[in-house]
Amino acid sequence: MRRPGGWWRRKSTPAKVETYTRWSYHFFGLIEIATVVLATAGMAGPAASAVFLPAVCAHAALSMLTASRALDWLRGRRGRPVPLMWALGALSAAVAAGALALTATEPRGSDIAGAGVSMAGTVLIFGTAALALGMRERRKVGALVAGFGLGTGCVAVLLGMPAAAAFFTALWILVGAALLAFTSMFSAWLLNSVFELDEARETRARLAVAEERLRFGRDLHDVIGRNLAVMALKSELAVQLARRERPEAVEQMIEVQRIAQESQREVRDVVRGYREADLEAELAGARGVLAAAGIDCEVTGRPAGLPPRVQSALGWVVREATTNVLRHGDAAWCAVTVRTVEGRVVLTVENDGAGRGSGAGGGDGGDPAAGGSDGTVRAPLSGGSGLAGLRERLAAVGGRLEAGRVGKDRFRLTAEVPLAGDGPVGEAAS
């Protein structure tokens, strides 16, 4: 059974920002309706409020729809909502003009006149917010704000409003529309920036993997490229000598065999070095990678003096845990602790992204099972390849791995390895 609010925690940070922005503009529509209803009811009574209510509700609904489609356009999901924007602009102008025209039929200073001015200004200001969300050019947004403000002042003067009152009405609309237009432009910039930063982080991770693959490929080429060229030349020489029935052909093939065996040994050394990980280097790398991703990383303990096989096994734990924090969670804080307890080295990686990101930062699927007395919910280690590979590596040196939630938003991964470990760590898992 999913807990309330789980849909929000499962969203990524960019998706949360988009959802927040979208519902903010829906909330703007509700604020518009409440503002007009309260203002008109307070000035002219409930009967006048009921007269203005249908128009403002229609305008608020169209504003919500236009803002939602404009956000989809900003994210590249649909085309620019030009017809909706023209319809909203026309409706805003029409409702404002109608409200001002109604005030012209009432005595100056009456409650109905004041309610009409409030209605006109509210509709134009909130309409500007939705329209500005669908515009990229600042000049067009400025022209929209100026057009609504100056247009309101001109219409008010033509309908007989005193020049001072028309001026202050136009100024009020100019300031309010400018503020909400700036809010819309800033919201669009912030939303695009968050998505671009998230894409940049994914690109950086992919580039790091590609760079490591290229490095491994270069190492293999350097190791076996020259040996293969020598083997090809000696094999060709052996063929020519064999055709002439020269005994030196056997010596050449023996040399080819020796080079092939040497190449096998060198390739194994390269692969073993690629698989083995240095704990101290991995801790420094994890701190740097997490800091670049905006995650505060605390490292406690010194790995110096640990046996090479123990360092290699725990180095892989740090590498996999760091990857899981970046890919499967939405953490803001991570702590890595290395300590020695009764002849065993204990490595703990804990982060606060379990309650906000998918996968709880663990990298393995499946429903968690209840764990020990410390309140940790242990994650099944057979559900994904990451933790399963770590379990194999640690088992090769007599170690064990535990992973799971701690409380509502913490995820903890604990690896224990005896100081006197046996088994080839480098070949424990592929």
CSV table of C-alpha atoms in Angstrom, one decimal:
chain,number,residue,atom,x,y,z
A,1,MET,CA,0.0,0.0,0.0
A,2,ARG,CA,1.4,3.4,-1.0
A,3,ARG,CA,1.7,6.0,1.6
A,4,PRO,CA,0.1,9.5,1.1
A,5,GLY,CA,2.5,11.8,-0.7
A,6,GLY,CA,4.4,9.0,-2.2
A,7,TRP,CA,3.8,10.3,-5.7
A,8,TRP,CA,5.6,13.5,-4.8
A,9,ARG,CA,8.6,11.7,-3.2
A,10,ARG,CA,9.0,9.5,-6.4
A,11,LYS,CA,9.3,12.5,-8.6
A,12,SER,CA,12.7,13.8,-9.6
A,13,THR,CA,13.8,17.3,-8.7
A,14,PRO,CA,13.0,18.8,-12.2
A,15,ALA,CA,9.6,17.1,-12.1
A,16,LYS,CA,8.9,18.6,-8.7
A,17,VAL,CA,9.8,22.1,-9.9
A,18,GLU,CA,7.6,21.7,-12.9
A,19,THR,CA,4.7,20.4,-10.8
A,20,TYR,CA,5.1,23.3,-8.3
A,21,THR,CA,5.2,25.8,-11.2
A,22,ARG,CA,2.1,24.3,-12.9
A,23,TRP,CA,0.0,24.3,-9.7
A,24,SER,CA,1.1,27.8,-8.8
A,25,TYR,CA,-0.6,29.1,-11.9
A,26,HIS,CA,-3.7,27.1,-11.2
A,27,PHE,CA,-3.6,28.7,-7.7
A,28,PHE,CA,-3.3,32.1,-9.4
A,29,GLY,CA,-6.7,31.4,-11.0
A,30,LEU,CA,-8.3,30.7,-7.7
A,31,ILE,CA,-6.7,33.9,-6.2
A,32,GLU,CA,-8.1,35.9,-9.1
A,33,ILE,CA,-11.6,34.6,-8.4
A,34,ALA,CA,-11.3,35.1,-4.7
A,35,THR,CA,-10.0,38.7,-5.2
A,36,VAL,CA,-12.8,39.7,-7.4
A,37,VAL,CA,-15.5,38.1,-5.3
A,38,LEU,CA,-14.2,39.5,-2.0
A,39,ALA,CA,-13.6,43.0,-3.5
A,40,THR,CA,-17.0,43.3,-5.2
A,41,ALA,CA,-18.9,41.8,-2.3
A,42,GLY,CA,-17.2,44.2,0.2
A,43,MET,CA,-17.8,47.2,-2.0
A,44,ALA,CA,-21.2,46.6,-3.6
A,45,GLY,CA,-22.6,43.6,-1.8
A,46,PRO,CA,-23.3,40.0,-2.8
A,47,ALA,CA,-25.7,40.9,-5.6
A,48,ALA,CA,-23.0,42.8,-7.5
A,49,SER,CA,-20.5,40.0,-6.8
A,50,ALA,CA,-22.8,37.5,-8.4
A,51,VAL,CA,-22.9,39.7,-11.6
A,52,PHE,CA,-19.1,39.7,-11.9
A,53,LEU,CA,-18.6,36.1,-10.9
A,54,PRO,CA,-19.3,34.3,-14.3
A,55,ALA,CA,-17.0,36.5,-16.2
A,56,VAL,CA,-14.1,36.2,-13.8
A,57,CYS,CA,-14.6,32.4,-13.5
A,58,ALA,CA,-14.4,32.1,-17.3
A,59,HIS,CA,-11.3,34.2,-17.4
A,60,ALA,CA,-9.6,32.3,-14.6
A,61,ALA,CA,-10.3,29.0,-16.3
A,62,LEU,CA,-8.9,30.2,-19.6
A,63,SER,CA,-5.9,31.6,-17.8
A,64,MET,CA,-5.2,28.2,-16.1
A,65,LEU,CA,-5.5,26.3,-19.4
A,66,THR,CA,-3.2,28.8,-21.2
A,67,ALA,CA,-0.6,28.6,-18.5
A,68,SER,CA,-0.6,24.8,-18.5
A,69,ARG,CA,-0.2,24.7,-22.3
A,70,ALA,CA,2.5,27.3,-22.2
A,71,LEU,CA,4.4,25.1,-19.7
A,72,ASP,CA,4.1,22.2,-22.0
A,73,TRP,CA,5.5,24.4,-24.8
A,74,LEU,CA,8.4,25.4,-22.6
A,75,ARG,CA,9.2,21.7,-22.1
A,76,GLY,CA,8.9,20.9,-25.8
A,77,ARG,CA,5.8,18.6,-25.4
A,78,ARG,CA,3.5,20.6,-27.7
A,79,GLY,CA,3.4,23.7,-29.9
A,80,ARG,CA,3.1,27.2,-28.7
A,81,PRO,CA,-0.5,27.9,-27.6
A,82,VAL,CA,-1.0,30.9,-29.9
A,83,PRO,CA,-4.8,30.6,-30.3
A,84,LEU,CA,-5.3,30.3,-26.6
A,85,MET,CA,-3.1,33.3,-26.0
A,86,TRP,CA,-5.0,35.4,-28.4
A,87,ALA,CA,-8.3,34.3,-26.9
A,88,LEU,CA,-7.0,35.0,-23.4
A,89,GLY,CA,-5.8,38.5,-24.4
A,90,ALA,CA,-9.1,39.3,-26.1
A,91,LEU,CA,-11.1,38.0,-23.2
A,92,SER,CA,-9.0,40.0,-20.7
A,93,ALA,CA,-9.5,43.2,-22.7
A,94,ALA,CA,-13.2,42.6,-23.2
A,95,VAL,CA,-13.9,41.8,-19.5
A,96,ALA,CA,-11.9,44.8,-18.4
A,97,ALA,CA,-13.6,47.1,-20.9
A,98,GLY,CA,-17.0,45.8,-19.8
A,99,ALA,CA,-16.2,46.4,-16.2
A,100,LEU,CA,-15.1,49.9,-16.9
A,101,ALA,CA,-18.1,50.6,-19.0
A,102,LEU,CA,-20.3,49.4,-16.2
A,103,THR,CA,-18.6,51.9,-13.9
A,104,ALA,CA,-19.4,54.7,-16.3
A,105,THR,CA,-23.1,54.2,-15.9
A,106,GLU,CA,-22.8,54.6,-12.1
A,107,PRO,CA,-22.3,57.8,-10.1
A,108,ARG,CA,-18.7,58.7,-9.5
A,109,GLY,CA,-17.4,57.3,-6.2
A,110,SER,CA,-20.2,54.7,-5.9
A,111,ASP,CA,-19.5,51.2,-4.7
A,112,ILE,CA,-20.4,49.7,-8.1
A,113,ALA,CA,-17.9,51.9,-9.8
A,114,GLY,CA,-15.1,50.9,-7.4
A,115,ALA,CA,-16.0,47.3,-7.9
A,116,GLY,CA,-15.8,47.6,-11.7
A,117,VAL,CA,-12.3,49.2,-11.5
A,118,SER,CA,-11.1,46.4,-9.2
A,119,MET,CA,-12.5,43.8,-11.5
A,120,ALA,CA,-10.8,45.3,-14.6
A,121,GLY,CA,-7.4,45.6,-12.9
A,122,THR,CA,-7.5,42.1,-11.4
A,123,VAL,CA,-8.4,40.5,-14.7
A,124,LEU,CA,-5.7,42.3,-16.7
A,125,ILE,CA,-3.0,41.6,-14.1
A,126,PHE,CA,-3.6,37.9,-13.8
A,127,GLY,CA,-4.1,37.6,-17.5
A,128,THR,CA,-0.7,39.1,-18.1
A,129,ALA,CA,0.9,36.4,-15.9
A,130,ALA,CA,-0.5,33.6,-18.1
A,131,LEU,CA,0.3,35.4,-21.3
A,132,ALA,CA,3.9,36.2,-20.3
A,133,LEU,CA,4.6,32.5,-19.7
A,134,GLY,CA,4.1,31.8,-23.4
A,135,MET,CA,6.5,34.5,-24.6
A,136,ARG,CA,10.3,34.3,-24.9
A,137,GLU,CA,11.0,37.9,-25.9
A,138,ARG,CA,11.2,40.5,-23.1
A,139,ARG,CA,10.2,43.3,-25.6
A,140,LYS,CA,6.9,41.5,-26.3
A,141,VAL,CA,6.2,41.1,-22.6
A,142,GLY,CA,7.0,44.7,-22.0
A,143,ALA,CA,4.7,45.7,-24.9
A,144,LEU,CA,1.9,43.5,-23.4
A,145,VAL,CA,2.2,45.1,-19.9
A,146,ALA,CA,2.4,48.7,-21.4
A,147,GLY,CA,-0.6,48.0,-23.7
A,148,PHE,CA,-2.8,46.7,-20.9
A,149,GLY,CA,-1.8,49.6,-18.6
A,150,LEU,CA,-2.0,52.5,-21.1
A,151,GLY,CA,-5.1,51.0,-22.8
A,152,THR,CA,-6.9,50.9,-19.5
A,153,GLY,CA,-6.1,54.5,-18.8
A,154,CYS,CA,-7.3,55.6,-22.3
A,155,VAL,CA,-10.5,53.6,-22.1
A,156,ALA,CA,-11.2,55.0,-18.6
A,157,VAL,CA,-10.7,58.6,-19.8
A,158,LEU,CA,-13.0,58.0,-22.8
A,159,LEU,CA,-15.7,56.6,-20.5
A,160,GLY,CA,-15.6,59.8,-18.5
A,161,MET,CA,-13.4,58.8,-15.6
A,162,PRO,CA,-11.4,61.8,-14.1
A,163,ALA,CA,-7.9,62.0,-15.4
A,164,ALA,CA,-6.3,61.6,-12.0
A,165,ALA,CA,-8.4,58.4,-11.3
A,166,ALA,CA,-7.6,57.0,-14.8
A,167,PHE,CA,-3.9,57.7,-14.3
A,168,PHE,CA,-3.7,55.9,-10.9
A,169,THR,CA,-5.8,53.0,-12.3
A,170,ALA,CA,-3.4,52.7,-15.3
A,171,LEU,CA,-0.4,52.9,-12.9
A,172,TRP,CA,-1.8,50.2,-10.6
A,173,ILE,CA,-2.3,47.9,-13.6
A,174,LEU,CA,1.2,48.6,-15.0
A,175,VAL,CA,2.9,47.8,-11.7
A,176,GLY,CA,0.8,44.7,-10.9
A,177,ALA,CA,1.1,43.3,-14.5
A,178,ALA,CA,4.9,44.0,-14.5
A,179,LEU,CA,5.4,42.1,-11.3
A,180,LEU,CA,3.5,39.1,-12.4
A,181,ALA,CA,5.1,39.2,-15.9
A,182,PHE,CA,8.5,39.2,-14.2
A,183,THR,CA,7.4,36.3,-12.0
A,184,SER,CA,6.3,34.3,-15.1
A,185,MET,CA,9.6,35.0,-17.0
A,186,PHE,CA,11.6,34.0,-13.9
A,187,SER,CA,9.6,30.8,-13.5
A,188,ALA,CA,10.1,29.8,-17.1
A,189,TRP,CA,13.9,30.5,-16.8
A,190,LEU,CA,14.1,28.6,-13.5
A,191,LEU,CA,12.2,25.6,-14.9
A,192,ASN,CA,14.4,25.4,-18.0
A,193,SER,CA,17.6,25.8,-15.9
A,194,VAL,CA,16.6,22.9,-13.6
A,195,PHE,CA,16.0,20.6,-16.5
A,196,GLU,CA,19.2,21.6,-18.2
A,197,LEU,CA,21.2,21.0,-15.0
A,198,ASP,CA,19.7,17.6,-14.6
A,199,GLU,CA,20.5,16.7,-18.2
A,200,ALA,CA,24.1,18.0,-17.7
A,201,ARG,CA,24.5,15.8,-14.7
A,202,GLU,CA,23.4,12.8,-16.7
A,203,THR,CA,25.6,13.7,-19.5
A,204,ARG,CA,28.6,14.1,-17.1
A,205,ALA,CA,27.9,10.6,-15.8
A,206,ARG,CA,27.7,9.1,-19.3
A,207,LEU,CA,30.9,10.9,-20.3
A,208,ALA,CA,32.7,9.5,-17.2
A,209,VAL,CA,31.7,6.0,-18.2
A,210,ALA,CA,32.7,6.6,-21.8
A,211,GLU,CA,36.1,8.0,-20.7
A,212,GLU,CA,36.7,4.9,-18.5
A,213,ARG,CA,35.8,2.6,-21.4
A,214,LEU,CA,38.2,4.6,-23.7
A,215,ARG,CA,40.9,4.3,-21.1
A,216,PHE,CA,40.4,0.6,-20.8
A,217,GLY,CA,40.5,0.3,-24.6
A,218,ARG,CA,43.7,2.3,-24.8
A,219,ASP,CA,45.3,0.1,-22.2
A,220,LEU,CA,44.4,-3.1,-24.0
A,221,HIS,CA,45.6,-1.6,-27.3
A,222,ASP,CA,48.9,-0.6,-25.8
A,223,VAL,CA,49.4,-4.0,-24.2
A,224,ILE,CA,48.5,-6.4,-27.0
A,225,GLY,CA,48.8,-4.2,-30.1
A,226,ARG,CA,52.6,-4.5,-30.5
A,227,ASN,CA,52.5,-8.2,-29.5
A,228,LEU,CA,49.9,-9.0,-32.1
A,229,ALA,CA,52.0,-7.2,-34.8
A,230,VAL,CA,55.1,-9.2,-33.8
A,231,MET,CA,53.1,-12.5,-33.8
A,232,ALA,CA,51.8,-11.8,-37.3
A,233,LEU,CA,55.3,-11.1,-38.6
A,234,LYS,CA,56.8,-14.2,-37.0
A,235,SER,CA,53.9,-16.4,-38.2
A,236,GLU,CA,54.4,-15.2,-41.7
A,237,LEU,CA,58.1,-15.8,-41.4
A,238,ALA,CA,57.4,-19.3,-40.0
A,239,VAL,CA,55.2,-20.1,-43.0
A,240,GLN,CA,57.9,-19.1,-45.5
A,241,LEU,CA,60.5,-21.1,-43.7
A,242,ALA,CA,58.1,-24.1,-43.5
A,243,ARG,CA,57.5,-24.0,-47.2
A,244,ARG,CA,61.3,-24.2,-47.7
A,245,GLU,CA,61.5,-27.0,-45.2
A,246,ARG,CA,63.8,-25.0,-43.0
A,247,PRO,CA,64.1,-26.1,-39.3
A,248,GLU,CA,64.0,-22.5,-38.1
A,249,ALA,CA,60.2,-22.5,-38.7
A,250,VAL,CA,59.8,-24.4,-35.5
A,251,GLU,CA,61.8,-21.9,-33.5
A,252,GLN,CA,59.7,-19.0,-34.9
A,253,MET,CA,56.4,-20.8,-33.9
A,254,ILE,CA,57.8,-21.4,-30.4
A,255,GLU,CA,58.5,-17.7,-30.2
A,256,VAL,CA,55.0,-16.9,-31.3
A,257,GLN,CA,53.6,-19.2,-28.6
A,258,ARG,CA,55.7,-17.5,-26.0
A,259,ILE,CA,54.5,-14.0,-27.1
A,260,ALA,CA,50.9,-15.2,-27.0
A,261,GLN,CA,51.3,-16.5,-23.5
A,262,GLU,CA,52.9,-13.3,-22.4
A,263,SER,CA,50.1,-11.3,-24.0
A,264,GLN,CA,47.5,-13.4,-22.0
A,265,ARG,CA,49.4,-12.6,-18.8
A,266,GLU,CA,49.5,-8.9,-19.6
A,267,VAL,CA,45.8,-8.8,-20.5
A,268,ARG,CA,44.9,-10.4,-17.2
A,269,ASP,CA,47.0,-7.8,-15.4
A,270,VAL,CA,45.2,-5.0,-17.2
A,271,VAL,CA,41.8,-6.5,-16.4
A,272,ARG,CA,42.7,-7.1,-12.8
A,273,GLY,CA,43.9,-3.5,-12.4
A,274,TYR,CA,40.7,-2.3,-14.0
A,275,ARG,CA,38.6,-4.3,-11.6
A,276,GLU,CA,40.5,-3.5,-8.4
A,277,ALA,CA,39.7,-0.3,-6.7
A,278,ASP,CA,41.7,1.7,-4.2
A,279,LEU,CA,39.6,2.7,-1.2
A,280,GLU,CA,41.4,6.0,-0.5
A,281,ALA,CA,41.1,7.1,-4.2
A,282,GLU,CA,37.5,6.0,-4.3
A,283,LEU,CA,36.6,8.1,-1.2
A,284,ALA,CA,38.2,11.2,-2.6
A,285,GLY,CA,36.5,10.6,-5.9
A,286,ALA,CA,33.1,10.1,-4.2
A,287,ARG,CA,33.5,13.3,-2.3
A,288,GLY,CA,34.3,15.2,-5.5
A,289,VAL,CA,31.6,13.7,-7.6
A,290,LEU,CA,28.9,14.3,-4.9
A,291,ALA,CA,30.1,17.8,-4.3
A,292,ALA,CA,29.8,18.5,-8.0
A,293,ALA,CA,26.2,17.2,-7.9
A,294,GLY,CA,25.4,19.6,-5.0
A,295,ILE,CA,25.4,16.9,-2.3
A,296,ASP,CA,27.2,17.6,0.9
A,297,CYS,CA,29.5,14.6,1.5
A,298,GLU,CA,31.2,13.9,4.9
A,299,VAL,CA,34.0,11.3,5.0
A,300,THR,CA,35.1,9.9,8.4
A,301,GLY,CA,38.0,7.5,9.0
A,302,ARG,CA,41.2,6.8,7.3
A,303,PRO,CA,41.7,3.7,5.1
A,304,ALA,CA,45.5,3.8,5.3
A,305,GLY,CA,47.1,0.6,6.4
A,306,LEU,CA,44.3,-1.7,5.3
A,307,PRO,CA,45.2,-4.9,3.3
A,308,PRO,CA,45.0,-4.4,-0.5
A,309,ARG,CA,42.3,-6.9,-0.9
A,310,VAL,CA,40.2,-5.3,1.8
A,311,GLN,CA,40.7,-1.8,0.2
A,312,SER,CA,39.8,-3.2,-3.2
A,313,ALA,CA,36.5,-4.7,-2.0
A,314,LEU,CA,35.5,-1.7,0.0
A,315,GLY,CA,36.5,0.6,-2.9
A,316,TRP,CA,33.9,-1.1,-5.0
A,317,VAL,CA,31.3,-0.6,-2.3
A,318,VAL,CA,32.1,3.2,-2.3
A,319,ARG,CA,31.9,3.3,-6.1
A,320,GLU,CA,28.6,1.5,-6.3
A,321,ALA,CA,27.0,3.4,-3.4
A,322,THR,CA,28.0,6.8,-4.9
A,323,THR,CA,26.5,5.8,-8.2
A,324,ASN,CA,23.2,4.8,-6.4
A,325,VAL,CA,23.1,8.1,-4.5
A,326,LEU,CA,23.4,10.0,-7.8
A,327,ARG,CA,21.1,7.9,-9.9
A,328,HIS,CA,18.4,6.5,-7.6
A,329,GLY,CA,17.9,9.2,-5.0
A,330,ASP,CA,17.5,12.9,-4.5
A,331,ALA,CA,19.9,13.3,-1.6
A,332,ALA,CA,21.2,16.6,-0.2
A,333,TRP,CA,23.6,14.9,2.3
A,334,CYS,CA,25.7,11.8,2.4
A,335,ALA,CA,28.1,10.5,5.0
A,336,VAL,CA,30.8,7.8,4.5
A,337,THR,CA,32.4,6.2,7.6
A,338,VAL,CA,35.3,3.8,7.7
A,339,ARG,CA,36.1,2.1,11.1
A,340,THR,CA,37.8,-1.0,12.4
A,341,VAL,CA,35.8,-3.1,15.0
A,342,GLU,CA,37.1,-6.3,16.5
A,343,GLY,CA,39.2,-7.3,13.5
A,344,ARG,CA,36.7,-6.3,10.9
A,345,VAL,CA,36.6,-3.2,8.7
A,346,VAL,CA,33.1,-1.6,8.6
A,347,LEU,CA,32.2,0.8,5.8
A,348,THR,CA,28.9,2.8,6.1
A,349,VAL,CA,27.4,4.9,3.4
A,350,GLU,CA,24.3,6.8,4.5
A,351,ASN,CA,22.2,9.5,2.7
A,352,ASP,CA,19.0,11.3,3.1
A,353,GLY,CA,17.5,10.6,-0.4
A,354,ALA,CA,15.4,7.6,0.5
A,355,GLY,CA,12.2,9.5,1.0
A,356,ARG,CA,12.5,11.8,-2.1
A,357,GLY,CA,13.9,9.7,-4.9
A,358,SER,CA,12.9,6.5,-6.6
A,359,GLY,CA,14.8,3.4,-5.6
A,360,ALA,CA,15.6,4.8,-2.2
A,361,GLY,CA,19.2,5.2,-3.2
A,362,GLY,CA,19.7,1.5,-3.1
A,363,GLY,CA,19.8,0.6,-6.7
A,364,ASP,CA,17.8,-2.6,-6.2
A,365,GLY,CA,14.1,-3.1,-6.7
A,366,GLY,CA,11.7,-5.1,-4.7
A,367,ASP,CA,9.9,-4.6,-1.5
A,368,PRO,CA,12.1,-4.2,1.5
A,369,ALA,CA,12.0,-6.7,4.2
A,370,ALA,CA,12.1,-6.0,7.9
A,371,GLY,CA,15.6,-5.8,9.3
A,372,GLY,CA,17.4,-5.7,12.6
A,373,SER,CA,16.9,-4.1,16.0
A,374,ASP,CA,18.4,-0.7,14.9
A,375,GLY,CA,15.3,0.1,12.9
A,376,THR,CA,16.9,-0.4,9.5
A,377,VAL,CA,14.8,-2.0,6.8
A,378,ARG,CA,17.0,-4.3,4.9
A,379,ALA,CA,16.8,-4.2,1.1
A,380,PRO,CA,16.9,-7.6,-0.8
A,381,LEU,CA,20.4,-8.0,-2.3
A,382,SER,CA,19.2,-10.2,-5.2
A,383,GLY,CA,16.9,-7.7,-6.8
A,384,GLY,CA,19.5,-5.8,-8.9
A,385,SER,CA,23.0,-6.3,-10.4
A,386,GLY,CA,24.7,-3.5,-8.4
A,387,LEU,CA,24.3,-4.8,-4.8
A,388,ALA,CA,24.4,-8.4,-6.0
A,389,GLY,CA,27.8,-7.8,-7.6
A,390,LEU,CA,29.0,-6.2,-4.3
A,391,ARG,CA,27.8,-9.1,-2.3
A,392,GLU,CA,29.9,-11.5,-4.5
A,393,ARG,CA,33.0,-9.3,-4.2
A,394,LEU,CA,32.6,-9.1,-0.4
A,395,ALA,CA,31.9,-12.8,-0.1
A,396,ALA,CA,35.2,-13.5,-1.8
A,397,VAL,CA,37.0,-12.0,1.2
A,398,GLY,CA,34.5,-13.2,3.9
A,399,GLY,CA,32.6,-10.0,4.1
A,400,ARG,CA,28.9,-9.2,4.0
A,401,LEU,CA,26.6,-6.4,2.9
A,402,GLU,CA,23.4,-4.9,4.3
A,403,ALA,CA,21.3,-2.1,2.8
A,404,GLY,CA,18.0,-0.5,3.6
A,405,ARG,CA,16.0,2.4,4.9
A,406,VAL,CA,16.7,4.0,8.3
A,407,GLY,CA,13.6,5.9,9.3
A,408,LYS,CA,11.6,7.7,6.7
A,409,ASP,CA,14.2,9.4,4.5
A,410,ARG,CA,17.5,7.8,5.3
A,411,PHE,CA,19.2,5.0,3.3
A,412,ARG,CA,22.1,3.2,4.8
A,413,LEU,CA,24.5,0.7,3.2
A,414,THR,CA,26.9,-1.2,5.5
A,415,ALA,CA,29.8,-3.4,4.3
A,416,GLU,CA,31.9,-5.5,6.7
A,417,VAL,CA,35.1,-7.2,5.7
A,418,PRO,CA,37.5,-9.1,8.0
A,419,LEU,CA,41.1,-7.8,8.0
A,420,ALA,CA,42.4,-11.3,7.1
A,421,GLY,CA,40.4,-11.9,3.9
A,422,ASP,CA,40.9,-14.7,1.5
A,423,GLY,CA,40.1,-15.0,-2.2
A,424,PRO,CA,40.8,-13.0,-5.3
A,425,VAL,CA,38.8,-9.9,-5.0
A,426,GLY,CA,39.7,-8.7,-8.5
A,427,GLU,CA,38.0,-11.8,-10.1
A,428,ALA,CA,35.1,-12.1,-7.7
A,429,ALA,CA,32.5,-10.6,-10.0
A,430,SER,CA,32.4,-9.3,-13.5
